């Protein structure tokens, strides 16, 4: 079973969500991106800090990973939708 740990100690992605994360389309903006969570080094999103309530909201709204651009915008205060 594949598992991807999310930055900030969030609930990890498991199973098909983790398997699909490497080559993905951001569910927030629709852009294609490559998720680095399964790469040998840390994923670029590991440096993005999101408050726990926002992480919980994002898990409810979206399946899988969001692109780095969306994560950075959300960290800067952009709305989740």
mmCIF file of C-alpha atoms in Angstrom:
data_model
loop_
_atom_site.group_PDB
_atom_site.id
_atom_site.type_symbol
_atom_site.label_atom_id
_atom_site.label_comp_id
_atom_site.label_asym_id
_atom_site.label_seq_id
_atom_site.Cartn_x
_atom_site.Cartn_y
_atom_site.Cartn_z
ATOM 1 C CA UNK A 1 0.000 0.000 0.000
ATOM 2 C CA UNK A 2 1.476 3.351 -1.057
ATOM 3 C CA UNK A 3 1.539 6.180 1.480
ATOM 4 C CA UNK A 4 2.537 9.832 1.023
ATOM 5 C CA UNK A 5 3.046 11.919 4.151
ATOM 6 C CA UNK A 6 1.791 15.476 3.792
ATOM 7 C CA UNK A 7 3.712 18.483 5.096
ATOM 8 C CA UNK A 8 2.781 19.797 8.510
ATOM 9 C CA UNK A 9 1.853 16.381 9.847
ATOM 10 C CA UNK A 10 -1.430 16.162 7.944
ATOM 11 C CA UNK A 11 -3.210 12.923 7.186
ATOM 12 C CA UNK A 12 -1.091 11.052 4.634
ATOM 13 C CA UNK A 13 -2.385 10.104 1.208
ATOM 14 C CA UNK A 14 -2.703 6.342 0.814
ATOM 15 C CA UNK A 15 -3.587 3.829 -1.866
ATOM 16 C CA UNK A 16 -4.708 5.161 -5.245
ATOM 17 C CA UNK A 17 -4.493 8.821 -4.152
ATOM 18 C CA UNK A 18 -0.799 8.335 -3.429
ATOM 19 C CA UNK A 19 -0.239 6.291 -6.602
ATOM 20 C CA UNK A 20 -1.846 9.008 -8.753
ATOM 21 C CA UNK A 21 0.035 11.868 -7.079
ATOM 22 C CA UNK A 22 3.264 11.652 -9.126
ATOM 23 C CA UNK A 23 1.629 12.816 -12.383
ATOM 24 C CA UNK A 24 -1.428 14.820 -11.463
ATOM 25 C CA UNK A 25 -3.836 17.566 -12.370
ATOM 26 C CA UNK A 26 -4.440 20.071 -9.607
ATOM 27 C CA UNK A 27 -8.088 19.763 -8.538
ATOM 28 C CA UNK A 28 -8.155 23.453 -7.544
ATOM 29 C CA UNK A 29 -6.797 25.133 -10.690
ATOM 30 C CA UNK A 30 -6.816 22.341 -13.290
ATOM 31 C CA UNK A 31 -3.119 22.654 -14.197
ATOM 32 C CA UNK A 32 -0.984 19.565 -14.728
ATOM 33 C CA UNK A 33 1.905 19.188 -12.291
ATOM 34 C CA UNK A 34 4.347 16.612 -11.005
ATOM 35 C CA UNK A 35 4.025 15.791 -7.348
ATOM 36 C CA UNK A 36 7.419 15.240 -5.762
ATOM 37 C CA UNK A 37 6.172 13.416 -2.673
ATOM 38 C CA UNK A 38 7.435 10.081 -3.984
ATOM 39 C CA UNK A 39 10.823 11.433 -5.070
ATOM 40 C CA UNK A 40 14.004 10.740 -3.071
ATOM 41 C CA UNK A 41 14.257 14.306 -1.738
ATOM 42 C CA UNK A 42 11.602 16.351 -0.007
ATOM 43 C CA UNK A 43 8.680 17.553 -2.122
ATOM 44 C CA UNK A 44 8.618 21.285 -2.857
ATOM 45 C CA UNK A 45 5.338 21.548 -0.952
ATOM 46 C CA UNK A 46 7.077 20.432 2.245
ATOM 47 C CA UNK A 47 8.127 24.052 2.760
ATOM 48 C CA UNK A 48 4.549 25.370 2.523
ATOM 49 C CA UNK A 49 2.910 25.858 5.918
ATOM 50 C CA UNK A 50 -0.879 25.612 6.025
ATOM 51 C CA UNK A 51 -2.896 25.936 9.237
ATOM 52 C CA UNK A 52 -4.529 22.707 10.447
ATOM 53 C CA UNK A 53 -8.091 24.002 9.863
ATOM 54 C CA UNK A 54 -7.216 24.860 6.244
ATOM 55 C CA UNK A 55 -5.638 21.431 5.730
ATOM 56 C CA UNK A 56 -8.844 19.813 7.031
ATOM 57 C CA UNK A 57 -10.964 21.965 4.694
ATOM 58 C CA UNK A 58 -8.779 21.082 1.706
ATOM 59 C CA UNK A 59 -9.088 17.356 2.475
ATOM 60 C CA UNK A 60 -12.877 17.728 2.419
ATOM 61 C CA UNK A 61 -12.900 19.717 -0.857
ATOM 62 C CA UNK A 62 -10.248 17.939 -2.918
ATOM 63 C CA UNK A 63 -8.950 14.419 -3.505
ATOM 64 C CA UNK A 64 -5.182 14.155 -3.887
ATOM 65 C CA UNK A 65 -2.464 16.779 -4.032
ATOM 66 C CA UNK A 66 -2.728 20.425 -5.060
ATOM 67 C CA UNK A 67 -0.021 22.065 -7.162
ATOM 68 C CA UNK A 68 2.694 24.139 -5.523
ATOM 69 C CA UNK A 69 1.246 27.375 -6.948
ATOM 70 C CA UNK A 70 -2.133 26.735 -5.331
ATOM 71 C CA UNK A 71 -0.556 25.706 -2.022
ATOM 72 C CA UNK A 72 1.515 28.881 -1.972
ATOM 73 C CA UNK A 73 -1.549 31.003 -2.815
ATOM 74 C CA UNK A 74 -3.546 29.308 -0.044
ATOM 75 C CA UNK A 75 -0.697 29.857 2.432
ATOM 76 C CA UNK A 76 -0.785 33.560 1.485
ATOM 77 C CA UNK A 77 -4.516 33.757 2.246
ATOM 78 C CA UNK A 78 -6.248 32.966 -1.068
ATOM 79 C CA UNK A 79 -9.689 31.314 -0.750
ATOM 80 C CA UNK A 80 -9.807 27.508 -0.998
ATOM 81 C CA UNK A 81 -12.223 27.595 -3.957
#
